[in-house]
CSV table of C-alpha atoms in Angstrom, one decimal:
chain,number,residue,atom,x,y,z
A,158,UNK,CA,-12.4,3.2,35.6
A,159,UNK,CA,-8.3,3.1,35.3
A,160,UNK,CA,-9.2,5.2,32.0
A,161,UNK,CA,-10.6,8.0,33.7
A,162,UNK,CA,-8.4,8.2,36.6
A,163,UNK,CA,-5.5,8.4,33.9
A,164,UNK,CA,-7.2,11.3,32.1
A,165,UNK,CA,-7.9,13.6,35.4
A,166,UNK,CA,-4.2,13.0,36.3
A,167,UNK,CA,-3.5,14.5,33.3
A,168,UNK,CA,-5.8,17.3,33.3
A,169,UNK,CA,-4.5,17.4,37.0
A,170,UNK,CA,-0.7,18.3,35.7
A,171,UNK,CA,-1.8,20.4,33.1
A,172,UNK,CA,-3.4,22.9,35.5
A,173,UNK,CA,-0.5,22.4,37.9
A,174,UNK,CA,1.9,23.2,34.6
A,175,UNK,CA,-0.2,26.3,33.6
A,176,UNK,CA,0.0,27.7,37.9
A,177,UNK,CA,3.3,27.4,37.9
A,178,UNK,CA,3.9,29.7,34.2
A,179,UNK,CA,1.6,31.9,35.6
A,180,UNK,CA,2.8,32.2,38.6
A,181,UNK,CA,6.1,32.9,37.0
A,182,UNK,CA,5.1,35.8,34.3
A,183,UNK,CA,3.9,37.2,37.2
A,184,UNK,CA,6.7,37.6,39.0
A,185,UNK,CA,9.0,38.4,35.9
A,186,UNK,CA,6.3,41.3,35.4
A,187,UNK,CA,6.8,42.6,39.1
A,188,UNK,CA,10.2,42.1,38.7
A,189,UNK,CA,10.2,44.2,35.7
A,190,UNK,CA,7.6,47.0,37.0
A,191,UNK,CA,9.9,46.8,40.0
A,192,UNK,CA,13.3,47.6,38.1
A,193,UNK,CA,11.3,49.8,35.6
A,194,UNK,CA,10.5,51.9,39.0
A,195,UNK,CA,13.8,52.1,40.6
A,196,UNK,CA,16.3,55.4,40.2
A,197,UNK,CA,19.4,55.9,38.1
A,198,UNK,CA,22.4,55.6,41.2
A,199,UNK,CA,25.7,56.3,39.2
A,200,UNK,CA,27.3,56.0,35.7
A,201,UNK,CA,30.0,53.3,35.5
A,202,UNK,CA,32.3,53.2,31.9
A,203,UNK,CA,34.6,50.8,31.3
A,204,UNK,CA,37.1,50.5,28.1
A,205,UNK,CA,38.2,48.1,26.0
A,206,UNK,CA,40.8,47.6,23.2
A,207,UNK,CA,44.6,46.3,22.6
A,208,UNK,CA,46.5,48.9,25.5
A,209,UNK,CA,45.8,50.8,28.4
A,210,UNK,CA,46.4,53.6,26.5
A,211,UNK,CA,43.0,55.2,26.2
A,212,UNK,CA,42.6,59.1,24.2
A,213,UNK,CA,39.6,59.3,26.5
A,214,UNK,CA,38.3,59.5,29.6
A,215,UNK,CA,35.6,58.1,31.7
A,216,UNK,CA,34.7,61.5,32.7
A,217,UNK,CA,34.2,62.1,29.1
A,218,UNK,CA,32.1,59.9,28.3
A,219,UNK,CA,30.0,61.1,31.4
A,220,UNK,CA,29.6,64.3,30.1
A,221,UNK,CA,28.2,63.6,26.6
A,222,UNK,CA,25.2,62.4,28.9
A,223,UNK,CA,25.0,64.4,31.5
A,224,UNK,CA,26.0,68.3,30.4
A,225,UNK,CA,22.0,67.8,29.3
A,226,UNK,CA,19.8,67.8,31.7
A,227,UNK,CA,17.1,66.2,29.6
A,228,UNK,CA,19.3,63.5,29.0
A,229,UNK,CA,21.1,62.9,32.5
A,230,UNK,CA,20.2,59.8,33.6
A,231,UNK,CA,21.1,60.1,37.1
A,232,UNK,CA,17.9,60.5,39.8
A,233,UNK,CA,15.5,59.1,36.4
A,234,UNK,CA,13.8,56.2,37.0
A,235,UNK,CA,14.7,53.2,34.9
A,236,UNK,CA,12.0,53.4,32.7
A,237,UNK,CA,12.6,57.1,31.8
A,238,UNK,CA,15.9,56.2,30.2
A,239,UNK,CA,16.1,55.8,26.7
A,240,UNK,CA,19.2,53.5,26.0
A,241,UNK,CA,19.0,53.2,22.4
A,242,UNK,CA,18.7,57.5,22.5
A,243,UNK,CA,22.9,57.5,25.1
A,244,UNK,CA,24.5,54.8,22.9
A,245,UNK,CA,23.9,57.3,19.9
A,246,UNK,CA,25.2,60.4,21.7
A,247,UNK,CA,28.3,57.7,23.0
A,248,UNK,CA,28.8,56.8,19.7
A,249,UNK,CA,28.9,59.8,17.7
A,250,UNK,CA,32.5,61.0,19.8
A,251,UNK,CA,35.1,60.5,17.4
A,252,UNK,CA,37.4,58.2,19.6
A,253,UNK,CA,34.3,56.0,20.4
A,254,UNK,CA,34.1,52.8,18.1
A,255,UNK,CA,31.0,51.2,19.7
A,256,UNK,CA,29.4,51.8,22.4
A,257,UNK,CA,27.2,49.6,24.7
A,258,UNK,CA,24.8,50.7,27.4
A,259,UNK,CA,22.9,48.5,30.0
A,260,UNK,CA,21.6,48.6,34.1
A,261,UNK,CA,22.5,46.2,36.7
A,262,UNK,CA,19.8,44.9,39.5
A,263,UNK,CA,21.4,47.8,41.5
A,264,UNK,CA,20.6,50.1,38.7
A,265,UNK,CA,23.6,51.3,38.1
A,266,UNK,CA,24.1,52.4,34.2
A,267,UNK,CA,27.1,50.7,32.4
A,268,UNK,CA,29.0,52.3,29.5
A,269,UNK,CA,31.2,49.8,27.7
A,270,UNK,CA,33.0,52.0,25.5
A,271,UNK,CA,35.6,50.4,22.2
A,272,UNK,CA,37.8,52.6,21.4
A,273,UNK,CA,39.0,53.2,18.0
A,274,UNK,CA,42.3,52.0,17.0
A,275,UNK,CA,45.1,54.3,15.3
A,276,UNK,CA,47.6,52.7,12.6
A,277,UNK,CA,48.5,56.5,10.7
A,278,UNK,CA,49.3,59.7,12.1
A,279,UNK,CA,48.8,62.3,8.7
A,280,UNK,CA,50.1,65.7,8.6
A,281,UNK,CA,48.8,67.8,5.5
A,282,UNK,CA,51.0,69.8,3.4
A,283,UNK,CA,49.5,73.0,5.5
A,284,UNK,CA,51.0,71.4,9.2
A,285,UNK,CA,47.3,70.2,10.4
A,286,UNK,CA,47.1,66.6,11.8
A,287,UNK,CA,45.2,63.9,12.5
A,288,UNK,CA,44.8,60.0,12.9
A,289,UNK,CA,43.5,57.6,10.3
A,290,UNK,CA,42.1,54.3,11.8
A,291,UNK,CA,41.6,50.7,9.9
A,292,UNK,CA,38.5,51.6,7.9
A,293,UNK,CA,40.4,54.8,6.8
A,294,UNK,CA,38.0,57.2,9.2
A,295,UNK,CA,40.0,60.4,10.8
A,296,UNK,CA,40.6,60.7,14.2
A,297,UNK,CA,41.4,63.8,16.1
A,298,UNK,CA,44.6,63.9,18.0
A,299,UNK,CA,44.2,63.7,21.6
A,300,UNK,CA,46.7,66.4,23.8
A,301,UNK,CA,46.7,63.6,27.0
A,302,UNK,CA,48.5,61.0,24.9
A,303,UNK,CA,50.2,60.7,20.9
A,304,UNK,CA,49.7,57.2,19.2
A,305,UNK,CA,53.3,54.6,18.8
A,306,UNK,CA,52.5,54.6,14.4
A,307,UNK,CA,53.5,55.4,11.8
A,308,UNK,CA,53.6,59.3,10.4
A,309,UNK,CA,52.8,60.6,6.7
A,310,UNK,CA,53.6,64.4,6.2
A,311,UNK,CA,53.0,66.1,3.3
A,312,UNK,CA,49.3,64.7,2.2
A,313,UNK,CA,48.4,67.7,-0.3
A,314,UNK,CA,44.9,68.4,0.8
A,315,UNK,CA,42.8,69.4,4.6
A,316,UNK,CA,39.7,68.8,2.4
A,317,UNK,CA,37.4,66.5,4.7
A,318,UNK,CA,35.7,65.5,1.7
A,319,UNK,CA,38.3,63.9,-0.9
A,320,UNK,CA,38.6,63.6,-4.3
A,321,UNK,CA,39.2,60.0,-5.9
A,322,UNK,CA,43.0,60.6,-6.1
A,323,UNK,CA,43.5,61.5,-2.8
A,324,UNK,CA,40.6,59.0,-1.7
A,325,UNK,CA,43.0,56.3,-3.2
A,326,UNK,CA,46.4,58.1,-1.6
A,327,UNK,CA,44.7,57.5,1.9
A,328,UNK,CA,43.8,54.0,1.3
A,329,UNK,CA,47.3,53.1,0.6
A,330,UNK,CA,48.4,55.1,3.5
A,331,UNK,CA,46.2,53.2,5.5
A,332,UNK,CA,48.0,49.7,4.2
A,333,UNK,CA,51.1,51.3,4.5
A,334,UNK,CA,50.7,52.2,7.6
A,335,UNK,CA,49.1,49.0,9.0
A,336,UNK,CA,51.9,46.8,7.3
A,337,UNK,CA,54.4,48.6,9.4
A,338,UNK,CA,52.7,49.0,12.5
A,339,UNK,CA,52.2,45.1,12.7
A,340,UNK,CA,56.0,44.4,12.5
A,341,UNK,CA,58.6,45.2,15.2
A,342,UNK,CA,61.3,45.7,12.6
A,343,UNK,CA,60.1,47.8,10.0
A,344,UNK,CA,58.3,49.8,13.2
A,345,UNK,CA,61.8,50.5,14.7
A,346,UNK,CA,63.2,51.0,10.9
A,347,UNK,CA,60.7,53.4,9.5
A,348,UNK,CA,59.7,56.4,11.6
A,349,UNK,CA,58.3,58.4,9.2
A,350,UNK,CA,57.2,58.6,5.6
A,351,UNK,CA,57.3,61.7,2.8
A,352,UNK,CA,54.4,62.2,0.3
A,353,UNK,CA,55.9,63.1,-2.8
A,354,UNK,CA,53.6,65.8,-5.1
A,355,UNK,CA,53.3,62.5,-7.7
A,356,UNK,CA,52.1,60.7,-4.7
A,357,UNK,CA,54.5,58.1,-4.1
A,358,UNK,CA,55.9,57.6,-1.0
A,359,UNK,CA,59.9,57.9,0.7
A,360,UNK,CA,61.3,57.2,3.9
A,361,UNK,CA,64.7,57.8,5.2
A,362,UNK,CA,65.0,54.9,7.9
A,363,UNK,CA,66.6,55.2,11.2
A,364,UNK,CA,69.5,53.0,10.2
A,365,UNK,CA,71.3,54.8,7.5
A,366,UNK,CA,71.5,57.9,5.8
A,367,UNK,CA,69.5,57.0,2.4
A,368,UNK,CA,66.5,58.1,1.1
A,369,UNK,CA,64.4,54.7,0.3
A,370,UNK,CA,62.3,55.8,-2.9
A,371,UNK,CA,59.6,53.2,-1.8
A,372,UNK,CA,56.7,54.5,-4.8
A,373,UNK,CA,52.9,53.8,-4.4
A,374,UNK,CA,51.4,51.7,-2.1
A,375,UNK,CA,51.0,48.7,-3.5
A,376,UNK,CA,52.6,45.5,-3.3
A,377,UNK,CA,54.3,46.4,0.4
A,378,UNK,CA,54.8,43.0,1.4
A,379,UNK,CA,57.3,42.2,-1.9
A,380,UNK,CA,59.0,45.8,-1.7
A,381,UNK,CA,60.0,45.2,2.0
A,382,UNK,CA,60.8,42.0,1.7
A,383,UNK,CA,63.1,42.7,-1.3
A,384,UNK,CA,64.4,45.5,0.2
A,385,UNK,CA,65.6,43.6,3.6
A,386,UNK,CA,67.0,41.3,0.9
A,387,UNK,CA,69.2,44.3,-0.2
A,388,UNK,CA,70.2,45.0,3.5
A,389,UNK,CA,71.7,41.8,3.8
A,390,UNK,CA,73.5,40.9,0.7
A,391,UNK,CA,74.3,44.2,-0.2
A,392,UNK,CA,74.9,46.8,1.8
A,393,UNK,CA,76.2,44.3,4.3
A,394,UNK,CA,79.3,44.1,1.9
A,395,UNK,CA,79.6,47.3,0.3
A,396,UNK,CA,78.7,49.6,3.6
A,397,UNK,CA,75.7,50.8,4.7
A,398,UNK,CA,77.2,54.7,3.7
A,399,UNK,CA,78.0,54.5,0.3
A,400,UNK,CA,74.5,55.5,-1.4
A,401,UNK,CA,72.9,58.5,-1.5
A,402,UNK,CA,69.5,57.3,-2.8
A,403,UNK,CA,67.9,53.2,-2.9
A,404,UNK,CA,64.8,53.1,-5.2
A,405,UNK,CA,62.9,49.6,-4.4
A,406,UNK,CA,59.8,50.8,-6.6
A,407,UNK,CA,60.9,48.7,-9.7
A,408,UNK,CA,59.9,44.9,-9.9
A,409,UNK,CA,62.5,42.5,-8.9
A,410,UNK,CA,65.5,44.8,-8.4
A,411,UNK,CA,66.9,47.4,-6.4
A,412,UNK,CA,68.5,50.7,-8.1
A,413,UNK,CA,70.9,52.3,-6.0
A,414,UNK,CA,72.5,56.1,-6.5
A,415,UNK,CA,76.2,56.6,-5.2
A,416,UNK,CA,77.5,58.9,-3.0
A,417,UNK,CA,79.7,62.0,-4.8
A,418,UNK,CA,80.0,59.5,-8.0
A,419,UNK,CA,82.3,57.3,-7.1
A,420,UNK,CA,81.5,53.2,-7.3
A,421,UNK,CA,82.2,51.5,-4.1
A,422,UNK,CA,83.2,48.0,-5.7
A,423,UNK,CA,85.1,50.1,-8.1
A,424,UNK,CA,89.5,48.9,-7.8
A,425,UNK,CA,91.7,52.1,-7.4
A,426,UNK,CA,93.9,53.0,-10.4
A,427,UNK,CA,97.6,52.7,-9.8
A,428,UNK,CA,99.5,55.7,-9.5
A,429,UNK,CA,102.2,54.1,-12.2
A,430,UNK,CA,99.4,53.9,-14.8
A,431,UNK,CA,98.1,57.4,-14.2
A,432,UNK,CA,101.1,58.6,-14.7
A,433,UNK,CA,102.0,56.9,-17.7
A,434,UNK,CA,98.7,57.8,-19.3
A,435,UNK,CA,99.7,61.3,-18.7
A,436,UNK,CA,102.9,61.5,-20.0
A,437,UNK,CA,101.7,59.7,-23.2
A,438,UNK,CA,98.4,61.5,-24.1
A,439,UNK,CA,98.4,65.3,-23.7
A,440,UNK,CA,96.1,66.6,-21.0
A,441,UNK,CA,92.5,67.3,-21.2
A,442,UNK,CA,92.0,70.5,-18.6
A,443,UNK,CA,88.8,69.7,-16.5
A,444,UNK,CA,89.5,72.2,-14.2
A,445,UNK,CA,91.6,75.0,-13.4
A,446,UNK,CA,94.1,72.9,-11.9
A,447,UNK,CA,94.5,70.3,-14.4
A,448,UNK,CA,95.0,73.9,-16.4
A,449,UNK,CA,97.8,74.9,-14.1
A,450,UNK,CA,99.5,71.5,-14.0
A,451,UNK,CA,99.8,71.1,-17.9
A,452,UNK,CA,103.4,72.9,-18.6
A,453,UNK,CA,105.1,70.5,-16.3
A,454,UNK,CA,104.4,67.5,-18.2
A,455,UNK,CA,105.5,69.6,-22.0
A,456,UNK,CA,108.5,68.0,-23.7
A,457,UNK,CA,111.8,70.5,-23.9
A,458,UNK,CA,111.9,72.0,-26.8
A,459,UNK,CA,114.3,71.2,-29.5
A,460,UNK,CA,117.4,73.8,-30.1
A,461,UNK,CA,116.6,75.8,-33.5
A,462,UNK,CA,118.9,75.4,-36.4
A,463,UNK,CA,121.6,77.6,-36.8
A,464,UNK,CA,121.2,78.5,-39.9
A,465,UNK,CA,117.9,80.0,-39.1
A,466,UNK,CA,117.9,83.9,-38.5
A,467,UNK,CA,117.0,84.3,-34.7
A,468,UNK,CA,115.0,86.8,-34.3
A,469,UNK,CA,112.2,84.1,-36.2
A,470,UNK,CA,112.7,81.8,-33.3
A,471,UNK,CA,110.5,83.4,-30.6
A,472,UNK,CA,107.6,83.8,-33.1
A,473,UNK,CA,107.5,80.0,-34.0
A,474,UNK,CA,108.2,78.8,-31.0
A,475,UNK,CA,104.9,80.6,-29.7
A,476,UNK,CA,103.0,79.6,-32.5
A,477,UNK,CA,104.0,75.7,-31.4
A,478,UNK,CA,103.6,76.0,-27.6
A,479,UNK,CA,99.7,77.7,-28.4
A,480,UNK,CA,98.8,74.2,-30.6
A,481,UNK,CA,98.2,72.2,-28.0
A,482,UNK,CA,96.2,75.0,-25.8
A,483,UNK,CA,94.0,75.3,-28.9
A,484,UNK,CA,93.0,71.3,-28.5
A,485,UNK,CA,92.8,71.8,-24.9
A,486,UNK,CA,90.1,74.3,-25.0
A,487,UNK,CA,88.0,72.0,-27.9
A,488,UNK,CA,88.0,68.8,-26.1
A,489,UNK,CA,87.3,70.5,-23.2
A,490,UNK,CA,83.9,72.0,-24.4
A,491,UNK,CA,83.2,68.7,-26.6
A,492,UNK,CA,83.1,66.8,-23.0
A,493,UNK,CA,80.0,65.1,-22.1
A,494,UNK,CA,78.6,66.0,-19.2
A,495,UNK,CA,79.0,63.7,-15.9
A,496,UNK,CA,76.8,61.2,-15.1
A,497,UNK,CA,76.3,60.2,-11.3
A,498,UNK,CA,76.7,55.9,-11.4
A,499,UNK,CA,74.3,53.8,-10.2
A,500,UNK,CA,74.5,50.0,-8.8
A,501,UNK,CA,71.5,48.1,-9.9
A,502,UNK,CA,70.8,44.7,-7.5
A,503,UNK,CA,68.6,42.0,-8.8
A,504,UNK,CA,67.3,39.8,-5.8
A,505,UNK,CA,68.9,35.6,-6.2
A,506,UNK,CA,72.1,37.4,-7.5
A,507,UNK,CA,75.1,37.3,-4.3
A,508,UNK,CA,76.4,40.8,-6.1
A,509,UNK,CA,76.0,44.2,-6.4
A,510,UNK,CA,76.2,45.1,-10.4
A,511,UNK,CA,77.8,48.5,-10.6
A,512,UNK,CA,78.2,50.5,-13.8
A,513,UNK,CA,80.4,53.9,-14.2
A,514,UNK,CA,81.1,55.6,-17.9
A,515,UNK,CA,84.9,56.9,-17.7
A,516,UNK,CA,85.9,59.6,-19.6
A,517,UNK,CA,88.3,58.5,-22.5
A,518,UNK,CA,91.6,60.8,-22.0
């Protein structure tokens, strides 16, 4: 007898159980039929992504969904709506990363837009410009506001479809570009970067007058790094004005090209020893006015024999005083040509090597 009450207790909370489930998909189901049945109110977009600084609009993103009147959700009921269909019209603007579309129990529609990030602004060789993003996709520019990044000029094609070399030149801008953009300092140093014709990159930074030969795009971290290196030890002792061109494209040193030729760590030559040098050696004429300044440095001559008829004395005396204009003119066309010095700075070293080829007199 206990038996058999236990077993219809059981049936008893089964059935209870099974109500109850029913009782529930039914509602869900109204609930559902219900929503499904209600009208479109209003269009609500919201944005997200690192700043308030947004290239669009929520009134933008309304109208790629309502200048159709097909598509226009507004006064459609629910179930009229394709979401899937509005998230790939959102999607497809070119400032729209991902979009995501849902109602509210007051059926209000939600558009929660991600924008795309820019880390390059590019201007090709032609003057048009654009934006790249992380993943190297173009973005247009926007007239209500211009990207903080970093700026390329000089890429050497508007082709929207690019060849492998210039496939690969966009990549690196794109790490270039990102490397920057993520730290303050080289953000407030570098402004804005030159595409050379080989590809290769060079900047002339905010804080000094040099052009920083920076080459391709790879290993950025170690080039920067070296080259803040070569701020420190370097120019930080010999002046920050004294080179024309610093090339940090070679491994583990920086080549530097001096203003106007002249070496920086160089000593000055006493006047005493320039003078002596002069009135030892005769002069070499390197210019006009090394020309001009040769008689005043010629020995007097000696006073002829008397033996010697004078009339002969003018004639050899000529002959003499031409000798040495004779040499003048050969060394002066045997003269190598001038070579602009250059300091070479090896990272772990506390100097600044120099090297300068002087002319023997």
């Amino acid at each position: 007898m206990s038996k058999t009450r236990t077993v219809f207790k059981k049936l008893g909370a089964l059935l209870l159980w099974g109500a109850a489930l029913t009782g529930f998909v039914v509602l869900l189901a109204a609930a559902n039929q219900d929503k499904d049945a209600g009208k479109c109110k209003s269009i609500r977009v919201s944005f997200e992504g690192k700043d308030d600084n947004f290239f669009i609009e929520s009134k933008d993103i309304k109208s790629l969904i309502t200048k159709d009147k097909n598509l226009n959700p507004i006064g459609k009921t629910v179930g009229e709506i394709n979401i899937a269909q509005l998230e790939a019209i959102v999607d497809q603007d070119p400032w729209v990363k991902n979009s995501e579309l849902y109602f509210d129990n007051r059926h209000n529609l939600h558009i929660k837009v991600t924008q795309r990030e820019p880390i390059a602004r590019v201007f090709t060789f032609s003057g048009n410009s654009y934006y790249l993003d992380e993943a190297a996709e173009r973005i247009p520019v926007s007239a209500r506001y211009a990207a903080r990044v970093p700026v390329f000029t000089d890429f050497p094609t508007d082709a929207e479809k690019l060849q492998q070399p210039d496939s690969l030149l966009t990549a690196q801008i794109v790490s270039l570009g990102s490397y920057i953009l993520n730290d303050p300092f080289w953000m407030a140093q570098v402004e804005q970067l030159m595409v050379t014709p080989e590809r290769r990159f060079e900047f002339v930074p905010k804080m000094g007058d040099q052009v920083i030969v920076f080459g391709d795009g790879n290993d950025i971290e170690k080039k920067f790094t070296k080259l803040l290196a070569f701020y420190k030890e370097g120019l930080n002792k010999v002046g920050w004005n004294n080179y024309t061109r610093i090339n940090i494209a070679f491994e583990n040193e920086v080549v530097c090209t001096r203003k106007d030729g002249v070496a920086p760590l160089q000593p000055p030559i006493p006047k005493d020893s320039l003078k002596l040098a002069i009135a030892d050696e005769p002069p070499i004429a390197d210019s006009e006015d090394s020309t001009e300044k040769a008689p005043e440095v010629k020995k007097p001559e000696p006073a002829p024999p008397a033996a010697r008829p004078v009339e002969k004395k003018p004639a050899a005396a000529k002959a003499k005083a031409r000798a040495p204009e004779k040499k003048v003119k050969k060394e002066k066309a045997a003269a190598p040509p001038k070579q602009q010095p250059k300091a070479v700075y090896k990272p772990g070293n506390k100097s600044v090597n120099t090297s300068k080829k002087q002319k023997t007199p």
